[in-house]
Coordinates of C-alpha atoms in Angstrom, one line a residue:
M1 CA 65.0 124.4 75.9
K2 CA 61.6 123.3 76.5
L3 CA 60.8 122.4 80.3
H4 CA 58.4 119.6 79.3
R5 CA 61.1 117.8 77.1
L6 CA 63.3 117.4 79.9
P7 CA 62.5 114.9 82.0
A8 CA 61.5 112.7 79.2
Y9 CA 65.2 113.5 77.6
A10 CA 66.2 112.0 81.7
A11 CA 64.6 109.0 80.9
A12 CA 65.2 108.7 77.4
A13 CA 69.1 108.9 79.0
A14 CA 68.3 106.2 81.7
A15 CA 66.6 103.7 79.3
A16 CA 69.8 103.8 77.6
L17 CA 72.3 103.4 80.4
Q18 CA 69.9 100.1 81.4
L19 CA 70.2 98.8 77.7
A20 CA 73.9 99.1 77.9
G21 CA 74.1 97.6 81.3
A22 CA 75.6 99.9 83.1
G23 CA 74.1 101.4 86.1
A24 CA 70.9 99.9 85.4
S25 CA 69.9 100.2 89.4
A26 CA 71.2 103.9 89.1
T27 CA 67.7 104.9 87.5
T28 CA 65.4 102.3 88.5
T29 CA 63.2 102.8 91.6
T30 CA 64.0 100.9 94.9
T31 CA 60.9 98.5 96.6
T32 CA 62.3 100.4 99.6
T33 CA 60.0 103.5 99.9
S34 CA 61.0 107.1 100.7
T35 CA 59.3 109.6 102.5
F36 CA 62.7 111.8 102.3
E37 CA 62.2 111.4 97.8
A38 CA 59.0 111.7 96.3
H39 CA 58.8 108.7 93.9
D40 CA 57.2 111.2 91.3
F41 CA 60.4 113.3 91.8
N42 CA 61.2 115.5 89.1
V43 CA 64.7 116.9 88.5
S44 CA 63.4 119.3 86.2
A45 CA 61.6 121.1 88.5
A46 CA 64.0 120.7 91.4
L47 CA 66.4 123.0 89.4
E48 CA 64.2 125.2 88.8
K49 CA 63.1 125.5 92.7
L50 CA 67.2 126.0 92.6
G51 CA 66.6 129.0 90.2
V52 CA 68.4 127.5 87.1
D53 CA 66.3 128.6 84.1
I54 CA 66.0 125.1 82.3
S55 CA 65.7 126.6 78.7
R56 CA 68.8 127.9 78.4
L57 CA 70.6 124.6 79.3
P58 CA 71.0 121.9 76.4
E59 CA 69.6 119.3 75.1
P60 CA 70.0 117.0 72.2
E61 CA 68.0 116.9 68.5
A62 CA 64.1 116.0 69.2
G63 CA 64.3 111.9 69.5
F64 CA 68.0 111.2 70.4
I65 CA 68.5 108.8 72.5
V66 CA 72.4 109.7 73.7
R67 CA 73.3 106.3 74.7
E68 CA 77.3 106.8 75.4
E69 CA 78.5 108.2 78.3
G70 CA 81.0 110.3 76.5
A71 CA 78.0 111.8 74.7
R72 CA 76.3 112.9 77.8
C73 CA 78.8 114.1 80.1
E74 CA 79.6 117.0 76.9
Y75 CA 75.9 118.4 77.7
A76 CA 75.8 118.1 81.4
C77 CA 79.6 120.1 80.8
K78 CA 77.7 122.2 78.4
A79 CA 75.3 123.0 81.3
L80 CA 77.7 123.6 83.9
T81 CA 79.4 126.1 81.6
L82 CA 76.5 128.0 80.4
L83 CA 75.6 128.0 84.2
F84 CA 78.8 129.4 85.9
N85 CA 80.6 130.4 83.3
N86 CA 80.5 133.9 84.0
N87 CA 83.7 135.0 82.2
N88 CA 85.6 136.3 85.4
N89 CA 88.8 133.9 84.6
D90 CA 88.2 132.5 88.4
N91 CA 88.6 129.1 86.7
Q92 CA 85.5 127.0 87.8
I93 CA 85.3 125.6 85.1
L94 CA 88.3 123.3 84.1
S95 CA 88.4 121.7 79.6
R96 CA 90.6 119.6 78.5
N97 CA 93.3 120.8 76.4
T98 CA 94.0 124.2 79.5
S99 CA 96.8 124.3 81.3
A100 CA 94.2 124.9 84.6
Y101 CA 92.8 121.7 83.4
A102 CA 96.5 119.9 83.4
E103 CA 97.8 121.4 86.0
F104 CA 94.4 120.4 88.5
T105 CA 94.7 116.7 87.5
A106 CA 98.7 116.5 88.3
A107 CA 98.2 118.0 91.4
Y108 CA 96.7 114.3 92.6
W109 CA 98.5 112.4 95.7
A110 CA 98.7 109.2 93.8
A111 CA 99.4 108.8 90.3
Q112 CA 96.4 106.6 89.7
Q113 CA 94.5 109.1 90.2
G114 CA 96.0 111.7 88.6
A115 CA 95.5 109.4 85.5
L116 CA 91.9 109.9 85.1
Q117 CA 90.5 112.2 82.6
P118 CA 87.1 113.7 83.4
L119 CA 85.5 115.2 81.0
C120 CA 85.4 118.9 82.5
V121 CA 86.1 119.6 86.2
F122 CA 83.8 121.5 88.2
K123 CA 84.6 123.8 91.3
P124 CA 81.9 124.9 93.1
K125 CA 81.7 127.7 95.6
R126 CA 78.6 127.7 97.7
T127 CA 75.8 124.7 98.8
G128 CA 73.3 125.4 95.8
D129 CA 76.5 125.0 92.9
V130 CA 76.8 121.3 94.6
S131 CA 72.7 120.4 94.6
T132 CA 72.9 122.0 91.2
L133 CA 75.8 119.7 89.8
V134 CA 73.9 116.5 91.4
L135 CA 70.8 117.2 90.0
L136 CA 72.0 118.1 86.8
S137 CA 73.8 114.7 86.7
R138 CA 71.4 113.1 87.2
L139 CA 69.6 114.7 84.3
Y140 CA 71.8 113.9 82.2
Q141 CA 72.7 111.3 83.7
C142 CA 76.5 112.0 83.7
P143 CA 78.8 110.3 86.6
F144 CA 80.7 112.6 88.9
A145 CA 83.5 112.3 91.0
V146 CA 83.8 115.0 94.3
K147 CA 87.5 115.3 95.5
S148 CA 88.3 116.9 98.7
G149 CA 91.6 117.1 99.6
G150 CA 92.3 114.0 96.6
H151 CA 94.6 112.4 98.9
A152 CA 93.6 108.6 97.5
A153 CA 95.4 106.3 96.4
L154 CA 92.5 104.3 95.2
A155 CA 92.2 105.5 91.4
G156 CA 88.4 107.0 91.1
A157 CA 88.1 107.6 94.6
S158 CA 88.1 111.4 94.0
S159 CA 88.4 111.5 90.6
I160 CA 86.7 110.6 87.1
D161 CA 87.4 108.9 83.4
G162 CA 85.2 110.9 81.2
G163 CA 82.5 112.5 83.7
I164 CA 82.6 115.1 86.2
T165 CA 85.4 115.8 88.7
V166 CA 84.1 118.3 90.8
S167 CA 86.2 119.5 93.8
L168 CA 85.4 121.3 96.7
E169 CA 88.6 123.9 97.0
H170 CA 86.9 127.0 97.1
F171 CA 84.8 125.4 100.6
Q172 CA 87.6 126.4 103.4
Q173 CA 85.4 127.8 105.8
V174 CA 86.9 128.0 109.6
V175 CA 85.0 129.3 112.1
V176 CA 84.4 128.7 116.0
S177 CA 81.1 128.8 117.7
G178 CA 80.7 131.2 120.2
D179 CA 80.8 128.7 123.2
R180 CA 83.9 127.8 121.5
K181 CA 82.2 124.4 122.0
T182 CA 82.3 123.5 118.0
V183 CA 83.8 125.2 115.0
E184 CA 82.5 124.8 111.3
V185 CA 85.2 123.4 108.6
G186 CA 84.8 123.7 105.2
P187 CA 85.7 120.4 103.2
G188 CA 88.7 122.0 100.7
L189 CA 90.6 122.8 104.1
R190 CA 93.9 120.7 104.4
W191 CA 93.6 119.3 108.3
V192 CA 96.8 121.2 108.7
D193 CA 94.9 123.8 108.1
V194 CA 92.3 123.2 110.3
Y195 CA 94.7 122.9 112.9
M196 CA 96.5 126.5 112.6
A197 CA 93.5 128.2 112.5
V198 CA 92.0 126.7 116.0
E199 CA 95.1 126.9 117.3
K200 CA 94.5 130.5 117.4
H201 CA 91.8 130.4 119.5
G202 CA 93.4 128.0 121.4
L203 CA 91.6 125.1 120.6
S204 CA 91.7 121.8 118.6
V205 CA 89.8 119.4 117.4
A206 CA 90.4 115.7 117.0
G207 CA 91.1 115.3 113.3
G208 CA 94.1 113.7 110.4
R209 CA 97.7 113.7 111.9
M210 CA 99.0 114.0 108.6
A211 CA 99.3 118.1 107.1
P212 CA 97.8 117.3 103.6
V213 CA 95.3 114.9 104.2
G214 CA 91.4 116.3 103.3
I215 CA 88.8 116.7 105.2
S216 CA 86.0 115.1 103.9
G217 CA 88.0 111.2 102.9
L218 CA 89.4 110.9 106.5
V219 CA 85.9 111.7 108.5
L220 CA 83.5 109.7 106.2
G221 CA 85.8 106.6 106.2
G222 CA 86.2 106.7 109.9
G223 CA 89.5 109.2 110.9
I224 CA 92.5 107.9 113.2
S225 CA 93.4 111.1 115.2
H226 CA 95.9 110.9 118.2
F227 CA 93.0 112.2 119.9
A228 CA 91.2 108.9 120.0
S229 CA 91.4 107.3 123.3
K230 CA 90.0 110.1 124.9
R231 CA 87.6 110.9 122.4
G232 CA 87.2 108.3 119.2
W233 CA 87.8 109.2 115.9
A234 CA 87.2 112.3 114.0
C235 CA 83.8 110.7 112.6
D236 CA 82.6 110.8 116.3
N237 CA 83.4 114.1 117.4
V238 CA 81.7 115.7 113.8
A239 CA 78.4 117.0 116.1
A240 CA 76.7 118.0 112.3
F241 CA 77.2 117.1 108.8
E242 CA 76.0 119.8 106.1
L243 CA 75.0 117.3 103.7
V244 CA 73.4 118.0 99.7
T245 CA 71.2 114.4 99.5
A246 CA 70.5 113.2 95.6
S247 CA 67.2 115.3 95.8
G248 CA 69.9 118.6 95.9
V249 CA 68.1 119.2 98.8
V250 CA 70.6 120.4 102.0
V251 CA 70.2 118.7 105.4
N252 CA 71.4 119.4 108.1
V253 CA 72.1 115.9 109.5
S254 CA 73.0 115.6 113.6
D255 CA 72.5 113.1 116.2
S256 CA 69.0 115.0 117.3
S257 CA 67.6 115.7 113.6
Y258 CA 68.6 112.7 111.3
P259 CA 70.4 110.1 113.3
D260 CA 69.7 107.2 110.7
L261 CA 71.6 109.4 109.1
Y262 CA 74.3 110.8 111.3
W263 CA 75.2 107.5 112.2
A264 CA 75.5 106.3 108.2
L265 CA 78.0 109.2 107.5
R266 CA 80.3 108.0 110.4
G267 CA 82.2 105.4 109.0
G268 CA 80.2 104.9 105.8
G269 CA 82.2 107.3 103.6
N270 CA 80.9 108.8 100.1
N271 CA 77.1 106.7 99.5
F272 CA 75.2 109.5 101.2
G273 CA 75.6 112.8 99.9
V274 CA 78.1 115.3 99.2
V275 CA 79.0 117.0 102.7
T276 CA 79.7 121.0 102.6
K277 CA 80.4 121.9 105.7
F278 CA 81.8 119.7 109.0
T279 CA 80.8 120.9 112.5
L280 CA 83.2 119.8 114.9
D281 CA 83.9 119.0 118.3
A282 CA 86.2 121.1 119.5
F283 CA 88.3 121.0 122.6
P284 CA 91.2 123.4 124.7
L285 CA 95.0 122.2 123.4
G286 CA 98.4 124.4 123.8
D287 CA 101.0 122.8 123.4
M288 CA 101.4 118.8 123.3
W289 CA 104.5 116.6 123.2
G290 CA 105.1 114.0 120.3
G291 CA 107.5 113.3 117.4
M292 CA 109.7 110.2 116.4
R293 CA 112.2 108.5 117.4
V294 CA 113.9 105.5 115.5
Y295 CA 115.6 102.1 116.3
L296 CA 117.0 99.3 114.7
E297 CA 116.8 95.7 114.3
D298 CA 118.5 94.9 117.9
A299 CA 115.6 97.3 119.7
F300 CA 112.7 95.0 118.2
P301 CA 111.8 93.1 121.0
A302 CA 111.7 95.9 122.9
V303 CA 109.8 97.5 120.9
L304 CA 107.2 94.3 120.7
D305 CA 106.9 94.7 123.6
A306 CA 106.3 98.4 123.8
I307 CA 103.3 98.3 121.4
A308 CA 101.5 95.3 124.0
E309 CA 102.3 97.0 126.7
F310 CA 100.5 100.6 125.1
T311 CA 97.9 98.9 124.0
V312 CA 96.5 96.9 126.3
A313 CA 97.5 98.6 129.3
G314 CA 99.1 101.9 129.2
S315 CA 96.5 103.5 127.0
V316 CA 93.7 102.4 129.6
E317 CA 95.7 103.8 132.0
D318 CA 96.8 107.4 130.4
Q319 CA 93.9 108.3 127.5
D320 CA 96.2 111.3 126.6
A321 CA 98.7 109.1 124.7
A322 CA 99.1 107.7 121.1
E323 CA 101.5 105.8 118.7
I324 CA 101.6 104.4 115.7
I325 CA 104.7 102.5 114.5
T326 CA 106.7 102.2 111.2
F327 CA 108.6 99.1 110.2
A328 CA 111.1 99.4 106.8
S329 CA 114.5 98.8 105.5
A330 CA 115.9 101.8 105.8
P331 CA 118.5 101.7 102.8
G332 CA 122.2 101.6 104.3
V333 CA 121.2 100.6 107.7
G334 CA 118.6 97.6 106.8
K335 CA 115.5 96.8 109.0
T336 CA 114.4 99.8 110.8
V337 CA 111.3 100.7 113.4
F338 CA 110.2 104.8 113.4
A339 CA 108.0 105.6 116.7
N340 CA 106.0 107.8 116.4
L341 CA 104.6 109.3 120.3
H342 CA 102.1 111.9 121.0
Y343 CA 101.1 113.1 123.8
S344 CA 97.9 115.9 123.8
K345 CA 99.5 117.3 127.5
P346 CA 102.9 119.4 127.8
V347 CA 104.5 116.5 129.5
A348 CA 107.9 114.8 128.2
D349 CA 108.1 111.5 128.3
A350 CA 105.2 110.8 130.2
P351 CA 105.3 107.6 132.2
V352 CA 102.6 106.2 129.7
F353 CA 105.8 106.0 127.6
A354 CA 108.0 104.2 129.8
S355 CA 108.8 101.7 128.1
W356 CA 110.0 103.7 125.0
N357 CA 111.7 105.8 126.8
N358 CA 114.3 102.5 128.3
I359 CA 114.6 102.1 124.9
T360 CA 117.9 103.4 122.9
A361 CA 117.0 105.2 120.1
I362 CA 119.4 106.7 117.1
H363 CA 117.8 109.2 116.4
D364 CA 114.7 111.3 118.6
T365 CA 112.4 114.8 117.2
T366 CA 110.1 114.2 120.3
G367 CA 109.6 117.7 121.8
L368 CA 106.9 119.9 122.6
G369 CA 104.5 122.3 120.2
R370 CA 101.2 122.7 118.0
M371 CA 99.1 120.1 116.7
S372 CA 99.9 121.8 113.6
G373 CA 103.6 121.5 113.9
M374 CA 103.2 117.5 115.0
A375 CA 101.1 117.3 112.2
N376 CA 104.0 118.6 109.3
L377 CA 106.3 116.6 111.4
L378 CA 104.9 113.0 111.1
N379 CA 104.4 113.9 107.1
Q380 CA 107.9 114.8 106.3
G381 CA 109.3 111.6 104.7
A382 CA 106.6 111.4 103.6
P383 CA 106.0 110.3 99.5
A384 CA 105.9 113.3 97.5
S385 CA 102.9 113.9 95.5
G386 CA 102.6 112.2 91.8
G387 CA 104.2 108.4 92.8
Y388 CA 102.4 105.3 92.5
E389 CA 100.2 104.3 95.6
T390 CA 98.7 101.4 97.1
W391 CA 97.4 101.5 101.0
W392 CA 96.5 97.8 102.5
G393 CA 94.7 97.6 105.3
I394 CA 93.5 95.0 108.3
S395 CA 92.6 94.6 111.6
L396 CA 93.7 91.8 114.7
K397 CA 93.6 91.3 118.3
M398 CA 96.4 92.3 120.3
D399 CA 98.9 89.8 121.1
R400 CA 103.0 90.1 122.2
P401 CA 104.2 86.9 120.9
F402 CA 101.7 87.0 117.7
L403 CA 103.9 90.7 117.0
Q404 CA 107.3 88.5 116.4
F405 CA 105.1 86.2 113.4
I406 CA 104.1 89.5 111.7
V407 CA 107.1 91.0 111.8
D408 CA 109.0 88.3 110.6
T409 CA 106.7 87.6 107.9
F410 CA 106.8 91.2 106.9
Y411 CA 110.8 90.8 106.2
T412 CA 110.4 87.5 105.3
Q413 CA 108.6 88.8 102.1
E414 CA 109.0 92.5 101.6
A415 CA 112.7 90.1 100.5
A416 CA 111.0 89.3 97.7
I417 CA 111.7 92.9 96.1
A418 CA 114.5 93.9 97.5
D419 CA 115.1 94.2 93.9
V420 CA 112.5 96.6 92.2
E421 CA 112.4 100.1 92.0
K422 CA 110.7 101.8 95.2
I423 CA 110.4 105.1 97.2
L424 CA 108.9 102.9 100.1
L425 CA 107.2 99.9 101.4
I426 CA 106.0 100.0 104.8
M427 CA 104.0 98.4 107.5
A428 CA 102.9 100.2 110.8
I429 CA 101.2 99.0 113.8
Q430 CA 98.6 101.3 115.4
P431 CA 96.3 100.4 118.4
I432 CA 92.6 100.8 118.4
T433 CA 92.8 100.6 122.4
E434 CA 89.3 100.1 124.4
S435 CA 89.2 103.4 126.0
A436 CA 89.4 104.2 122.0
L437 CA 86.3 101.8 121.4
D438 CA 84.6 102.9 124.4
A439 CA 84.7 106.8 123.1
M440 CA 83.2 105.5 119.4
Q441 CA 80.0 104.8 121.2
K442 CA 78.9 108.6 121.9
R443 CA 76.1 109.6 120.3
G444 CA 74.7 106.5 119.1
G445 CA 77.8 104.9 117.7
N446 CA 79.7 104.7 114.4
A447 CA 79.4 102.5 111.0
L448 CA 82.1 100.7 111.8
G449 CA 81.1 97.4 114.0
L450 CA 84.3 97.6 116.4
D451 CA 82.3 95.4 119.1
P452 CA 84.4 97.3 122.9
A453 CA 83.7 93.8 123.9
N454 CA 86.1 92.2 121.7
G455 CA 89.1 94.5 122.3
P456 CA 91.7 95.7 122.4
Y457 CA 92.7 96.0 118.1
F458 CA 95.3 97.1 116.1
V459 CA 95.2 98.4 112.6
L460 CA 98.2 96.5 110.6
N461 CA 98.4 98.7 107.3
F462 CA 101.0 98.5 104.5
N463 CA 101.4 101.1 102.0
A464 CA 103.8 101.0 99.2
A465 CA 105.2 104.0 96.5
W466 CA 106.6 103.4 93.5
T467 CA 107.5 105.2 90.4
K468 CA 107.3 102.4 87.0
A469 CA 103.1 102.0 86.9
E470 CA 104.9 98.4 85.3
D471 CA 106.0 97.8 88.2
E472 CA 102.5 97.8 90.5
P473 CA 101.2 93.7 89.5
K474 CA 105.0 93.3 92.0
F475 CA 103.8 95.4 94.6
H476 CA 100.5 94.3 94.8
T477 CA 101.6 90.5 95.6
V478 CA 103.9 91.0 97.9
I479 CA 101.6 92.8 100.1
A480 CA 98.5 90.4 99.7
N481 CA 101.0 87.4 100.1
T482 CA 101.9 89.3 103.4
I483 CA 98.2 89.8 104.3
K484 CA 97.2 86.1 103.9
L485 CA 100.2 84.7 105.9
I486 CA 99.1 86.7 108.7
K487 CA 95.2 86.7 108.7
V488 CA 96.3 82.4 108.4
E489 CA 97.7 82.3 111.5
A490 CA 96.4 84.9 112.8
K491 CA 93.1 82.9 112.8
K492 CA 95.3 79.4 114.3
R493 CA 95.5 81.9 117.3
N494 CA 92.1 83.0 117.4
L495 CA 93.4 86.2 117.2
D496 CA 91.9 87.3 114.0
N497 CA 89.6 90.1 112.9
D498 CA 87.0 91.0 110.6
F499 CA 87.4 95.4 110.3
V500 CA 89.4 96.2 107.3
Y501 CA 89.6 100.8 107.8
L502 CA 88.5 101.7 104.8
N503 CA 90.9 104.7 104.3
Y504 CA 93.5 101.8 104.3
A505 CA 91.6 99.4 102.2
S506 CA 92.7 98.5 98.7
E507 CA 90.8 97.9 95.7
F508 CA 91.0 94.2 96.3
Q509 CA 89.4 94.3 99.7
D510 CA 85.9 95.0 100.9
P511 CA 85.6 97.7 104.1
I512 CA 82.2 97.9 104.3
G513 CA 81.3 94.2 103.9
S514 CA 84.0 93.6 107.1
Y515 CA 81.8 95.7 109.0
G516 CA 78.9 93.2 109.3
K517 CA 76.2 91.7 108.3
K518 CA 73.6 93.9 110.5
N519 CA 75.7 97.0 110.0
K520 CA 75.9 96.7 105.9
E521 CA 72.2 96.1 105.9
R522 CA 71.2 99.3 107.8
L523 CA 73.7 101.3 105.7
I524 CA 71.3 99.7 102.7
Q525 CA 68.4 101.1 103.9
V526 CA 69.9 104.6 105.4
S527 CA 70.6 104.4 101.6
T528 CA 67.7 103.7 100.0
K529 CA 65.7 106.0 102.3
Y530 CA 67.6 109.7 101.6
D531 CA 68.8 108.1 98.1
P532 CA 65.5 106.0 96.3
R533 CA 66.9 106.4 92.9
Q534 CA 70.9 105.4 94.8
V535 CA 72.6 108.3 92.9
F536 CA 75.6 108.4 95.1
Q537 CA 75.7 104.4 94.4
Y538 CA 76.1 104.6 90.2
L539 CA 76.9 108.1 89.6
Q540 CA 78.9 109.2 91.8
P541 CA 81.3 105.0 91.1
G542 CA 84.1 105.4 92.8
G543 CA 85.1 104.2 96.1
F544 CA 83.9 101.6 98.5
K545 CA 80.4 101.6 97.4
L546 CA 77.1 99.8 100.1
V547 CA 76.0 97.9 96.2
K548 CA 79.7 96.5 95.9
G549 CA 82.0 94.9 97.9
A550 CA 85.7 95.2 96.3
L551 CA 86.4 96.7 93.5
N552 CA 88.6 94.4 92.0
T553 CA 88.5 90.6 93.1
E554 CA 91.7 89.8 90.7
I555 CA 94.8 89.7 93.1
P556 CA 97.9 90.0 91.1
N557 CA 100.7 86.6 91.6
V558 CA 103.3 87.5 89.6
S559 CA 106.4 85.8 90.0
L560 CA 108.7 87.6 92.2
S561 CA 112.7 88.3 92.1
R562 CA 113.0 85.8 95.3
G563 CA 111.4 83.8 97.8
G564 CA 108.6 85.5 99.2
E565 CA 105.9 83.4 96.8
L566 CA 102.7 81.4 98.3

């Protein structure tokens, strides 16, 4: 390929995007001056610096402007094949209509993600490969998605239709530092893998609570942890991020090297680059105590008392405790609550759980074990991969009488789809304690916008799973109705809170907007500084973007079987 023609082709493709009205801002220089990427940045020259032989890359015939995204991506996938297909049958590039491709797309946790069909799948093996991918995406103006664990319910979060899906599955390093204070973790791992590896050293990290959840999405979205009251969320326990930026440059981001970017990565999602390594804070941990207790409806008043007591007082007195309280209807049993209780010391029935210990459970799995075992235990009973999923989340201020209203509202609305075939429909209460809010402030704080002065809060999340695609509007309707009723009542009682946890947000919600105007403006400033061409807003379109609000503003409102409508 003629080197002097390549920048012209990239410009032509960019112009085509603007003419098509798709992602125009991706290729126009913003008014914010960036000292990180020069205004005359040359993509092909950057590729050459990475050792790419530009002359080998495919290009269209002279004078031909590729307007169609599919055609642009065909060239991008051909380029990846030329550069990375070494004929060793390692399947680093997967193409449509192959068994390896079909197995890859079928492995997504949510059916909505697996239904999307990228033109090709790229599996980089080193950080430099990711830099090459980002630059090729810019060169050919082909959009991409990045998959870490693929455990999102949101279509397009880590998958894409017609573009390139980048799977980080080869990034599976776990390296404990010599002083045992940090551990380097690759984004291709699941949290249970990390726990099992560091437990060999008598250590743990503040990460995901369920075994199969991936690393990147959880951390970049905030990441609730069992250790939150003492250490903050997962994003607050990252000492450094290895980040591939829009220019292909790799930077080590910490509170001392790139403090503005470091702040933004703590809750700002996938808007700033591709993380290829997380350096996590490590701490000593052997056995801990935890598990699940199941209660029937007659225990609900005592359960709600225990939730409020723990959130307001107990968690302040003892920061080693955590809980997730889930409400559902069990077949043949009726209204049921599942209390997942955890304590980061090898102490059974610690005093902080005194209220729980006084309630009679019909089933109890609590006991001593390692964090990896707790992650596996919490995952038991979770929906298997491949079903249709939706997650919704809101946050509220803690108040015992209001908890009763919330539970009553959930079960009233849930009855509207009692006759709809489902895998599950649950509502969970997860405290954001005052001590957790304080711990979030370390190293300059995170981007989430949670004010310690107004806490404690709790996250209220809803999860539905089902098997028939045509039933999706019904589940969205009943959850949206439930949330609307709860939010209206919360405002009346002065208990409402704007924050929406990104990892629980539905396509109809705007988590980044919920961080507050000041924080969103700050996130945009960071983005334009390090990504002036807005590559990660338009060429990586999936997930929650700074340039958008909710991905879908048309919330379904279908007729339900009985009751429940507003």
